mmCIF file of C-alpha atoms and ligand atoms in Angstrom:
data_model
loop_
_atom_site.group_PDB
_atom_site.id
_atom_site.type_symbol
_atom_site.label_atom_id
_atom_site.label_comp_id
_atom_site.label_asym_id
_atom_site.label_seq_id
_atom_site.Cartn_x
_atom_site.Cartn_y
_atom_site.Cartn_z
ATOM 1 C CA MET P 199 75.541 247.982 71.958
ATOM 2 C CA ILE P 200 76.820 250.859 70.091
ATOM 3 C CA GLU P 201 80.339 249.769 68.517
ATOM 4 C CA ASP P 202 82.912 251.224 70.961
ATOM 5 C CA GLY P 203 80.209 253.399 72.487
ATOM 6 C CA PRO P 204 79.552 254.960 75.703
ATOM 7 C CA GLY P 205 79.628 251.255 78.025
ATOM 8 C CA ARG P 206 82.694 250.016 75.825
ATOM 9 C CA VAL P 207 84.552 253.321 76.922
ATOM 10 C CA LEU P 208 83.082 252.344 80.698
ATOM 11 C CA GLU P 209 84.684 249.551 80.628
ATOM 12 C CA LEU P 210 87.907 250.054 79.434
ATOM 13 C CA ILE P 211 87.996 252.536 82.432
ATOM 14 C CA THR P 212 86.681 250.515 84.596
ATOM 15 C CA THR P 213 89.089 247.466 83.786
ATOM 16 C CA GLY P 214 92.485 249.891 83.937
ATOM 17 C CA SER P 215 92.268 248.752 79.767
ATOM 18 C CA ALA P 216 92.738 252.657 79.058
ATOM 19 C CA ARG P 217 92.826 255.324 81.896
ATOM 20 C CA THR P 218 93.057 258.204 79.859
ATOM 21 C CA ARG P 219 91.352 260.216 76.908
ATOM 22 C CA SER P 220 94.675 259.297 74.288
ATOM 23 C CA GLU P 221 94.498 255.980 75.563
ATOM 24 C CA ILE P 222 90.860 255.423 74.797
ATOM 25 C CA ALA P 223 91.591 256.501 71.573
ATOM 26 C CA HIS P 224 94.646 254.574 71.229
ATOM 27 C CA VAL P 225 92.480 251.241 72.336
ATOM 28 C CA THR P 226 89.437 251.861 70.457
ATOM 29 C CA GLY P 227 90.870 253.780 67.320
ATOM 30 C CA LEU P 228 88.298 256.025 67.589
ATOM 31 C CA SER P 229 88.756 260.205 67.019
ATOM 32 C CA ARG P 230 90.038 262.405 69.817
ATOM 33 C CA SER P 231 86.296 264.298 69.156
ATOM 34 C CA THR P 232 84.362 260.935 69.540
ATOM 35 C CA VAL P 233 86.128 259.942 71.876
ATOM 36 C CA GLY P 234 85.468 263.376 73.760
ATOM 37 C CA GLN P 235 81.256 262.560 72.899
ATOM 38 C CA ARG P 236 81.304 259.079 74.585
ATOM 39 C CA LEU P 237 83.172 260.442 77.728
ATOM 40 C CA ASP P 238 81.102 263.657 77.672
ATOM 41 C CA THR P 239 77.965 261.322 78.365
ATOM 42 C CA LEU P 240 79.395 259.361 81.211
ATOM 43 C CA PHE P 241 80.178 262.589 82.725
ATOM 44 C CA ALA P 242 76.584 263.469 82.527
ATOM 45 C CA ALA P 243 75.462 260.186 83.976
ATOM 46 C CA GLN P 244 77.731 260.865 86.645
ATOM 47 C CA LEU P 245 79.699 257.424 85.858
ATOM 48 C CA ILE P 246 83.179 258.998 85.790
ATOM 49 C CA PHE P 247 85.197 261.631 86.922
ATOM 50 C CA GLU P 248 88.447 262.811 86.396
ATOM 51 C CA SER P 249 91.069 262.340 89.196
ATOM 52 C CA THR P 250 92.977 265.145 91.017
ATOM 53 C CA GLU P 251 96.645 263.198 89.517
ATOM 54 C CA ASN P 252 97.937 263.321 86.447
ATOM 55 C CA VAL P 253 98.888 259.526 84.708
ATOM 56 C CA PRO P 254 101.759 259.474 82.730
ATOM 57 C CA SER P 255 100.249 258.356 78.815
ATOM 58 C CA ARG P 256 101.116 258.697 75.365
ATOM 59 C CA GLY P 257 103.052 262.071 74.759
ATOM 60 C CA ARG P 258 102.390 264.187 77.613
ATOM 61 C CA PRO P 259 100.962 263.205 81.079
ATOM 62 C CA SER P 260 97.401 263.808 81.733
ATOM 63 C CA ARG P 261 94.152 263.018 83.828
ATOM 64 C CA GLY P 262 92.487 259.938 84.534
ATOM 65 C CA LEU P 263 89.893 258.933 83.984
ATOM 66 C CA GLU P 264 87.802 256.704 86.786
ATOM 67 C CA LEU P 265 84.811 254.719 87.814
ATOM 68 C CA ASN P 266 82.729 257.253 90.140
ATOM 69 C CA PRO P 267 82.156 254.469 92.291
ATOM 70 C CA ARG P 268 79.134 256.099 94.052
ATOM 71 C CA ALA P 269 76.789 256.556 91.057
ATOM 72 C CA GLY P 270 74.980 253.663 91.834
ATOM 73 C CA VAL P 271 74.930 250.897 94.924
ATOM 74 C CA LEU P 272 74.258 246.987 94.673
ATOM 75 C CA ILE P 273 72.564 245.091 96.747
ATOM 76 C CA SER P 274 74.530 241.306 97.491
ATOM 77 C CA VAL P 275 73.011 238.318 99.214
ATOM 78 C CA ASP P 276 74.360 235.372 100.574
ATOM 79 C CA VAL P 277 71.950 232.925 101.706
ATOM 80 C CA GLY P 278 73.261 229.951 103.743
ATOM 81 C CA GLU P 279 72.028 227.131 105.469
ATOM 82 C CA GLU P 280 73.009 228.161 109.408
ATOM 83 C CA ARG P 281 73.343 232.399 108.027
ATOM 84 C CA THR P 282 72.537 235.233 105.498
ATOM 85 C CA ARG P 283 74.468 237.778 104.970
ATOM 86 C CA ILE P 284 73.095 240.892 103.230
ATOM 87 C CA ALA P 285 75.315 244.138 102.005
ATOM 88 C CA VAL P 286 75.048 246.732 100.278
ATOM 89 C CA LEU P 287 78.395 247.570 98.348
ATOM 90 C CA ASP P 288 79.206 250.764 95.839
ATOM 91 C CA LEU P 289 80.221 249.934 92.090
ATOM 92 C CA ASN P 290 84.125 249.074 93.359
ATOM 93 C CA LEU P 291 82.383 246.326 95.601
ATOM 94 C CA ALA P 292 83.049 248.390 98.542
ATOM 95 C CA ILE P 293 80.874 247.453 101.346
ATOM 96 C CA LEU P 294 79.131 250.241 102.714
ATOM 97 C CA GLY P 295 77.283 248.398 105.260
ATOM 98 C CA ASP P 296 76.217 244.886 106.530
ATOM 99 C CA ARG P 297 74.101 242.152 108.725
ATOM 100 C CA VAL P 298 74.237 239.157 109.160
ATOM 101 C CA ALA P 299 70.990 237.171 110.320
ATOM 102 C CA ARG P 300 69.790 233.798 111.516
ATOM 103 C CA LEU P 301 67.033 232.675 108.530
ATOM 104 C CA ALA P 302 65.688 229.893 108.263
ATOM 105 C CA LEU P 303 65.459 228.301 105.032
ATOM 106 C CA GLY P 304 62.526 226.526 105.623
ATOM 107 C CA ASP P 305 60.420 228.824 106.344
ATOM 108 C CA GLY P 306 60.106 229.054 102.348
ATOM 109 C CA PRO P 307 60.700 231.794 99.766
ATOM 110 C CA GLU P 308 58.167 234.531 100.474
ATOM 111 C CA VAL P 309 59.251 234.725 104.229
ATOM 112 C CA LEU P 310 62.495 234.806 103.536
ATOM 113 C CA LEU P 311 62.858 236.904 100.734
ATOM 114 C CA ASP P 312 60.919 239.089 102.708
ATOM 115 C CA ARG P 313 62.125 239.260 106.043
ATOM 116 C CA ILE P 314 65.960 240.201 103.675
ATOM 117 C CA THR P 315 64.170 242.948 101.987
ATOM 118 C CA ALA P 316 63.234 244.695 105.458
ATOM 119 C CA ILE P 317 66.855 244.395 106.648
ATOM 120 C CA LEU P 318 67.765 246.111 103.226
ATOM 121 C CA ARG P 319 65.256 248.919 103.875
ATOM 122 C CA GLU P 320 67.060 249.548 107.667
ATOM 123 C CA LEU P 321 70.920 249.206 106.099
ATOM 124 C CA ILE P 322 69.933 251.522 102.849
ATOM 125 C CA GLY P 323 68.355 253.586 105.148
ATOM 126 C CA GLN P 324 71.087 253.553 107.651
ATOM 127 C CA ILE P 325 74.000 253.967 105.208
ATOM 128 C CA GLY P 326 71.940 257.983 104.500
ATOM 129 C CA LEU P 327 70.983 256.412 100.837
ATOM 130 C CA ASP P 328 67.751 256.543 99.029
ATOM 131 C CA GLN P 329 66.373 253.254 97.627
ATOM 132 C CA SER P 330 66.139 254.615 94.109
ATOM 133 C CA ALA P 331 70.000 254.232 94.253
ATOM 134 C CA VAL P 332 70.068 250.827 93.813
ATOM 135 C CA ALA P 333 71.511 249.607 90.494
ATOM 136 C CA GLY P 334 71.587 246.198 90.873
ATOM 137 C CA PHE P 335 70.129 243.022 92.837
ATOM 138 C CA GLY P 336 72.773 239.632 93.559
ATOM 139 C CA LEU P 337 71.819 237.107 95.353
ATOM 140 C CA GLY P 338 73.655 233.309 96.141
ATOM 141 C CA LEU P 339 71.579 230.463 97.437
ATOM 142 C CA PRO P 340 72.897 227.225 99.089
ATOM 143 C CA ALA P 341 71.512 225.240 96.033
ATOM 144 C CA PRO P 342 71.290 224.050 92.666
ATOM 145 C CA VAL P 343 70.193 227.118 90.852
ATOM 146 C CA ASP P 344 68.340 227.769 86.873
ATOM 147 C CA TYR P 345 70.658 230.992 86.187
ATOM 148 C CA GLU P 346 68.705 232.086 83.638
ATOM 149 C CA ALA P 347 65.051 231.509 85.038
ATOM 150 C CA GLY P 348 66.649 232.754 88.611
ATOM 151 C CA ARG P 349 64.946 229.316 90.478
ATOM 152 C CA VAL P 350 65.872 226.591 93.026
ATOM 153 C CA GLN P 351 65.508 223.111 91.054
ATOM 154 C CA GLY P 352 66.403 219.775 91.924
ATOM 155 C CA TRP P 353 67.134 218.579 95.536
ATOM 156 C CA SER P 354 68.265 220.612 98.022
ATOM 157 C CA ILE P 355 68.338 221.814 101.514
ATOM 158 C CA MET P 356 66.313 224.665 100.524
ATOM 159 C CA SER P 357 63.055 222.074 101.015
ATOM 160 C CA GLY P 358 59.878 224.261 99.761
ATOM 161 C CA TRP P 359 61.958 226.351 97.189
ATOM 162 C CA GLU P 360 61.857 224.481 93.889
ATOM 163 C CA GLY P 361 60.804 226.444 91.193
ATOM 164 C CA TYR P 362 60.070 229.301 92.687
ATOM 165 C CA ASP P 363 60.023 232.224 90.714
ATOM 166 C CA ILE P 364 62.617 234.412 92.962
ATOM 167 C CA ARG P 365 62.566 236.844 90.548
ATOM 168 C CA ARG P 366 59.663 238.004 90.404
ATOM 169 C CA HIS P 367 58.462 238.101 94.146
ATOM 170 C CA LEU P 368 61.648 240.235 94.669
ATOM 171 C CA ARG P 369 60.951 242.995 91.513
ATOM 172 C CA ARG P 370 58.255 243.923 93.392
ATOM 173 C CA SER P 371 60.451 245.154 95.872
ATOM 174 C CA TRP P 372 63.180 246.283 94.025
ATOM 175 C CA PRO P 373 63.004 247.205 90.262
ATOM 176 C CA VAL P 374 66.012 246.403 88.943
ATOM 177 C CA PRO P 375 68.265 243.600 87.489
ATOM 178 C CA ILE P 376 68.099 240.852 89.440
ATOM 179 C CA LEU P 377 71.119 238.314 89.324
ATOM 180 C CA ILE P 378 70.789 234.657 91.101
ATOM 181 C CA ASP P 379 72.915 231.950 91.463
ATOM 182 C CA ASN P 380 74.496 228.694 93.303
ATOM 183 C CA ASP P 381 76.692 230.111 96.528
ATOM 184 C CA VAL P 382 79.593 227.916 95.491
ATOM 185 C CA ASN P 383 79.514 229.790 91.499
ATOM 186 C CA LEU P 384 79.645 232.638 93.479
ATOM 187 C CA LEU P 385 82.491 231.977 95.776
ATOM 188 C CA THR P 386 84.400 230.716 92.287
ATOM 189 C CA LEU P 387 83.769 233.704 90.243
ATOM 190 C CA ALA P 388 84.840 235.921 93.032
ATOM 191 C CA GLU P 389 88.343 233.454 94.075
ATOM 192 C CA HIS P 390 88.648 233.858 89.949
ATOM 193 C CA ARG P 391 88.044 237.318 89.757
ATOM 194 C CA ARG P 392 90.137 238.243 92.835
ATOM 195 C CA HIS P 393 93.085 236.351 93.194
ATOM 196 C CA PHE P 394 93.444 234.402 89.896
ATOM 197 C CA ALA P 395 92.265 236.510 86.686
ATOM 198 C CA ASP P 396 95.640 235.489 84.905
ATOM 199 C CA GLN P 397 94.219 231.852 85.025
ATOM 200 C CA ARG P 398 91.839 230.583 82.292
ATOM 201 C CA HIS P 399 91.093 227.102 84.473
ATOM 202 C CA LEU P 400 90.323 227.246 88.230
ATOM 203 C CA PHE P 401 88.877 224.051 90.152
ATOM 204 C CA PHE P 402 87.159 225.378 93.719
ATOM 205 C CA VAL P 403 85.873 223.113 96.130
ATOM 206 C CA LYS P 404 83.650 224.687 99.206
ATOM 207 C CA ALA P 405 84.521 221.931 102.080
ATOM 208 C CA GLY P 406 81.712 223.002 104.603
ATOM 209 C CA THR P 407 78.668 221.587 106.381
ATOM 210 C CA GLY P 408 78.202 220.188 102.869
ATOM 211 C CA ILE P 409 80.195 219.742 100.215
ATOM 212 C CA GLY P 410 79.980 221.709 96.876
ATOM 213 C CA SER P 411 82.360 222.529 93.913
ATOM 214 C CA GLY P 412 82.574 225.196 91.371
ATOM 215 C CA MET P 413 84.729 225.470 87.778
ATOM 216 C CA VAL P 414 86.052 228.137 85.461
ATOM 217 C CA ILE P 415 86.764 226.738 82.748
ATOM 218 C CA ASP P 416 88.231 228.886 79.477
ATOM 219 C CA GLY P 417 87.697 232.267 82.140
ATOM 220 C CA ALA P 418 83.774 231.787 82.989
ATOM 221 C CA VAL P 419 82.546 229.939 85.388
ATOM 222 C CA ASN P 420 80.453 227.050 84.025
ATOM 223 C CA ARG P 421 77.151 226.410 85.009
ATOM 224 C CA GLY P 422 76.477 223.314 83.199
ATOM 225 C CA ALA P 423 72.681 222.739 81.492
ATOM 226 C CA GLN P 424 70.438 222.453 84.380
ATOM 227 C CA GLY P 425 72.732 224.474 86.934
ATOM 228 C CA ALA P 426 73.974 221.437 88.612
ATOM 229 C CA ALA P 427 77.119 221.143 87.322
ATOM 230 C CA GLY P 428 80.318 220.719 90.521
ATOM 231 C CA ASP P 429 77.596 218.766 92.289
ATOM 232 C CA ILE P 430 80.241 216.430 93.781
ATOM 233 C CA GLY P 431 78.926 216.754 97.295
ATOM 234 C CA HIS P 432 76.261 213.709 96.346
ATOM 235 C CA ALA P 433 78.422 211.642 93.680
ATOM 236 C CA HIS P 434 78.960 208.754 94.976
ATOM 237 C CA ILE P 435 82.608 207.647 96.087
ATOM 238 C CA ALA P 436 83.417 203.751 96.515
ATOM 239 C CA GLY P 437 85.439 202.001 98.975
ATOM 240 C CA PHE P 438 84.501 203.887 102.148
ATOM 241 C CA GLY P 439 81.164 201.904 102.786
ATOM 242 C CA ASP P 440 77.575 203.707 101.940
ATOM 243 C CA PRO P 441 76.079 206.112 104.589
ATOM 244 C CA GLN P 442 73.299 207.265 104.404
ATOM 245 C CA CYS P 443 73.313 210.678 102.944
ATOM 246 C CA ARG P 444 70.432 213.670 103.184
ATOM 247 C CA CYS P 445 70.039 213.759 99.841
ATOM 248 C CA GLY P 446 68.604 210.191 100.089
ATOM 249 C CA ASN P 447 71.216 207.874 98.576
ATOM 250 C CA LEU P 448 73.842 205.743 99.997
ATOM 251 C CA GLY P 449 77.472 206.829 100.163
ATOM 252 C CA CYS P 450 77.146 210.058 98.651
ATOM 253 C CA LEU P 451 80.866 212.062 99.344
ATOM 254 C CA GLU P 452 79.234 214.230 101.649
ATOM 255 C CA SER P 453 77.723 211.604 103.781
ATOM 256 C CA LEU P 454 81.719 210.613 104.283
ATOM 257 C CA ALA P 455 83.692 213.699 104.351
ATOM 258 C CA GLY P 456 80.648 216.359 105.052
ATOM 259 C CA GLY P 457 80.520 218.684 108.162
ATOM 260 C CA TRP P 458 77.533 217.453 109.031
ATOM 261 C CA ALA P 459 79.289 213.603 108.436
ATOM 262 C CA LEU P 460 82.293 214.072 110.647
ATOM 263 C CA ALA P 461 79.919 215.368 113.263
ATOM 264 C CA ARG P 462 77.781 212.677 113.234
ATOM 265 C CA ASP P 463 80.853 210.244 113.249
ATOM 266 C CA LEU P 464 82.782 211.911 116.263
ATOM 267 C CA GLY P 465 79.389 211.288 117.912
ATOM 268 C CA GLU P 466 79.515 215.747 118.824
ATOM 269 C CA GLY P 467 77.559 218.424 117.141
ATOM 270 C CA HIS P 468 75.875 218.532 113.766
ATOM 271 C CA ASP P 469 77.747 220.777 111.474
ATOM 272 C CA ALA P 470 81.272 221.693 110.025
ATOM 273 C CA ARG P 471 81.134 224.692 112.769
ATOM 274 C CA ASP P 472 81.097 221.998 115.514
ATOM 275 C CA VAL P 473 83.776 220.157 114.313
ATOM 276 C CA ALA P 474 86.048 223.277 113.284
ATOM 277 C CA GLU P 475 85.717 224.107 116.991
ATOM 278 C CA ARG P 476 87.522 220.676 117.966
ATOM 279 C CA ILE P 477 90.024 221.203 115.618
ATOM 280 C CA ARG P 478 90.686 224.644 117.109
ATOM 281 C CA ARG P 479 91.094 223.236 120.247
ATOM 282 C CA GLY P 480 93.159 220.377 119.114
ATOM 283 C CA ASP P 481 91.126 216.963 119.857
ATOM 284 C CA SER P 482 93.329 214.539 118.360
ATOM 285 C CA ALA P 483 89.789 212.230 117.384
ATOM 286 C CA ALA P 484 88.717 215.560 114.912
ATOM 287 C CA VAL P 485 92.385 216.288 113.120
ATOM 288 C CA THR P 486 92.087 211.830 112.381
ATOM 289 C CA SER P 487 88.612 212.756 111.069
ATOM 290 C CA LEU P 488 89.590 215.838 108.799
ATOM 291 C CA ARG P 489 92.514 213.857 107.335
ATOM 292 C CA LYS P 490 90.902 210.872 106.149
ATOM 293 C CA ALA P 491 87.905 213.586 105.159
ATOM 294 C CA GLY P 492 90.563 214.953 103.349
ATOM 295 C CA ARG P 493 91.788 211.880 101.417
ATOM 296 C CA ILE P 494 88.388 210.830 100.248
ATOM 297 C CA MET P 495 87.593 214.558 98.964
ATOM 298 C CA GLY P 496 90.765 213.738 96.997
ATOM 299 C CA GLU P 497 89.266 210.822 94.619
ATOM 300 C CA SER P 498 86.444 213.183 93.766
ATOM 301 C CA VAL P 499 88.803 216.597 93.062
ATOM 302 C CA ALA P 500 91.959 213.898 91.452
ATOM 303 C CA TYR P 501 88.625 212.935 88.873
ATOM 304 C CA ALA P 502 88.429 216.342 88.862
ATOM 305 C CA THR P 503 91.344 217.054 87.926
ATOM 306 C CA SER P 504 91.774 214.410 84.865
ATOM 307 C CA LEU P 505 88.444 215.922 83.694
ATOM 308 C CA LEU P 506 89.598 219.588 83.729
ATOM 309 C CA ASN P 507 92.858 219.978 84.089
ATOM 310 C CA PRO P 508 92.315 223.098 86.067
ATOM 311 C CA ASP P 509 96.069 225.913 86.614
ATOM 312 C CA VAL P 510 94.902 225.549 90.072
ATOM 313 C CA ILE P 511 92.399 224.178 92.455
ATOM 314 C CA VAL P 512 91.477 226.434 95.525
ATOM 315 C CA LEU P 513 90.138 224.738 98.929
ATOM 316 C CA GLY P 514 87.406 226.882 100.635
ATOM 317 C CA GLY P 515 85.025 226.549 103.567
ATOM 318 C CA LEU P 516 85.088 226.145 107.260
ATOM 319 C CA LEU P 517 86.431 222.269 107.126
ATOM 320 C CA ALA P 518 89.453 223.872 104.603
ATOM 321 C CA THR P 519 89.995 227.092 106.543
ATOM 322 C CA THR P 520 90.495 225.728 110.150
ATOM 323 C CA GLY P 521 94.228 224.233 109.431
ATOM 324 C CA ASP P 522 96.229 222.250 107.237
ATOM 325 C CA ASP P 523 94.616 218.777 107.530
ATOM 326 C CA LEU P 524 92.227 218.745 104.967
ATOM 327 C CA LEU P 525 94.558 220.623 102.288
ATOM 328 C CA ALA P 526 97.136 217.745 103.048
ATOM 329 C CA GLY P 527 94.740 214.835 102.629
ATOM 330 C CA ILE P 528 93.862 216.266 99.380
ATOM 331 C CA ARG P 529 96.941 216.831 97.363
ATOM 332 C CA GLN P 530 98.339 213.342 98.872
ATOM 333 C CA VAL P 531 95.257 211.722 96.542
ATOM 334 C CA VAL P 532 95.508 214.208 93.705
ATOM 335 C CA TYR P 533 99.060 213.648 93.258
ATOM 336 C CA GLN P 534 98.977 210.230 93.500
ATOM 337 C CA ARG P 535 96.524 209.349 91.406
ATOM 338 C CA SER P 536 96.658 212.044 88.256
ATOM 339 C CA LEU P 537 99.151 211.689 85.711
ATOM 340 C CA PRO P 538 102.118 214.146 85.891
ATOM 341 C CA LEU P 539 101.205 216.474 83.066
ATOM 342 C CA ALA P 540 98.017 217.660 84.820
ATOM 343 C CA THR P 541 99.626 217.991 87.954
ATOM 344 C CA ARG P 542 103.082 219.664 87.104
ATOM 345 C CA GLN P 543 101.675 223.002 87.051
ATOM 346 C CA LEU P 544 99.299 222.549 89.548
ATOM 347 C CA ARG P 545 99.085 224.713 92.437
ATOM 348 C CA ILE P 546 96.192 223.253 95.251
ATOM 349 C CA VAL P 547 95.833 226.259 97.600
ATOM 350 C CA VAL P 548 93.209 227.086 100.915
ATOM 351 C CA THR P 549 91.802 230.546 99.886
ATOM 352 C CA LYS P 550 92.583 233.863 101.115
ATOM 353 C CA TYR P 551 88.976 235.095 101.862
ATOM 354 C CA LYS P 552 88.372 234.888 105.578
ATOM 355 C CA ALA P 553 84.482 235.847 104.966
ATOM 356 C CA ARG P 554 82.224 238.151 102.427
ATOM 357 C CA ALA P 555 83.650 235.853 99.801
ATOM 358 C CA GLY P 556 80.245 234.631 98.399
ATOM 359 C CA ILE P 557 79.293 238.294 99.203
ATOM 360 C CA ALA P 558 82.046 239.709 96.658
ATOM 361 C CA GLY P 559 81.216 237.081 94.196
ATOM 362 C CA ALA P 560 77.401 238.470 93.819
ATOM 363 C CA GLY P 561 78.929 241.389 93.683
ATOM 364 C CA TYR P 562 80.933 240.808 90.682
ATOM 365 C CA LEU P 563 78.005 238.671 89.347
ATOM 366 C CA VAL P 564 75.704 242.132 89.738
ATOM 367 C CA ARG P 565 77.938 244.487 88.553
ATOM 368 C CA ASP P 566 79.435 242.643 85.966
ATOM 369 C CA HIS P 567 75.715 242.736 84.428
ATOM 370 C CA VAL P 568 74.685 246.106 85.253
ATOM 371 C CA LEU P 569 78.185 247.683 83.473
ATOM 372 C CA SER P 570 77.912 245.768 80.827
ATOM 373 C CA PRO P 571 78.597 247.891 77.773
ATOM 374 C CA ALA P 572 75.317 246.252 76.179
ATOM 375 C CA ALA P 573 73.187 247.210 79.675
ATOM 376 C CA LEU P 574 74.710 250.995 79.917
ATOM 377 C CA ASP P 575 74.449 251.788 76.112
ATOM 378 C CA ALA P 576 70.660 250.497 76.237
ATOM 379 C CA ARG P 577 69.564 252.708 79.454
ATOM 380 C CA LEU P 578 72.010 256.000 78.341
ATOM 381 C CA LEU P 579 70.427 255.712 75.257
ATOM 382 C CA ILE P 580 66.939 256.514 76.114
ATOM 383 C CA GLY P 581 68.249 259.545 77.986
ATOM 384 C CA ARG P 582 67.544 258.271 81.482
ATOM 385 C CA SER P 583 70.274 258.236 84.440
ATOM 386 C CA PRO P 584 72.100 255.129 84.087
ATOM 387 C CA PHE P 585 70.761 253.849 87.665
ATOM 388 C CA ALA P 586 67.508 255.290 88.194
ATOM 389 C CA ASP P 587 68.450 258.874 89.887
ATOM 390 C CA ALA P 588 71.249 257.110 91.692
ATOM 391 C CA LEU P 589 73.219 259.949 94.482
HETATM 392 ZN ZN1 ZN I 639 73.700 212.585 99.123
#
């Protein structure tokens, strides 16, 4: 990376830290002529444009500089237990097109990844783009993921995927940076970047058919040593009986409070969607069962609160976004169990995302990578257009 090179200048523009030539010169300490050279490189690569509006700047008003959102597109895929969402985003992470498909995880990686590629090719054609416009590929999976290796590992609902080289398979069709992460980590990232960017410590809980969590520590997502950080769904909870969990152990949080467990107890349906449907109908047995699930989940969240001392806890997933019953149960236990210092400033909220949070998370992940100063400078240095022949 070149110190204060074009990549760094683009970062200042993209994050809004500097919007004009004089602001860039001020922030970087570069001379005006060097700033001009950096900008020329970015203009030539069509990565930025000059807005038509003047922005107030140091001294006199001048033209604002902006990231060209169509300099390239990003692929974002959120693989779910029931449904997979597949999207094409511009560099501002606006959705240019998306599809929802019911893909069976049990079909294995090759069938499923090829199906995703086929849907993407169709989608990109319909948007009127060429595949060469794709600058990066972000993929979220409902399993622990070795982030560096891009492989699923350990027990998960994705049986048959463990150790499979996903990146190598995808790269045959998509010769771009491919970033793969656990789906809850991506929800955590989206939540932090979109709604709580000014907070350093965030804990996210996804309460759906399964239960998982993610954490931002000191501003960055923490994945742990093996990508298993936050896998609270399969930690044992004492005092509520020890039902059989789908992982093979007994008495996991998920076996007591996950959507599938609630459906089992209610004797109807099999996942969070079925439970949420009953809640919406005002079914009192389902409401009682969800409140109890909130209190049980509260035990785990209280431990996490003591351990991490977060600024904010965000609840997502279908069980959290269907009414306030889960939130109420979790709040009650967390405030009871934690010391006042840890909860004095703590906020516990339900996510504001309605849908597509996973798509946003994979988008942030891949955009951060392709627009990172180091990655951009490397491409610009070898004289290539930054993202192949994008647009
Ligand atoms: Zn389990």
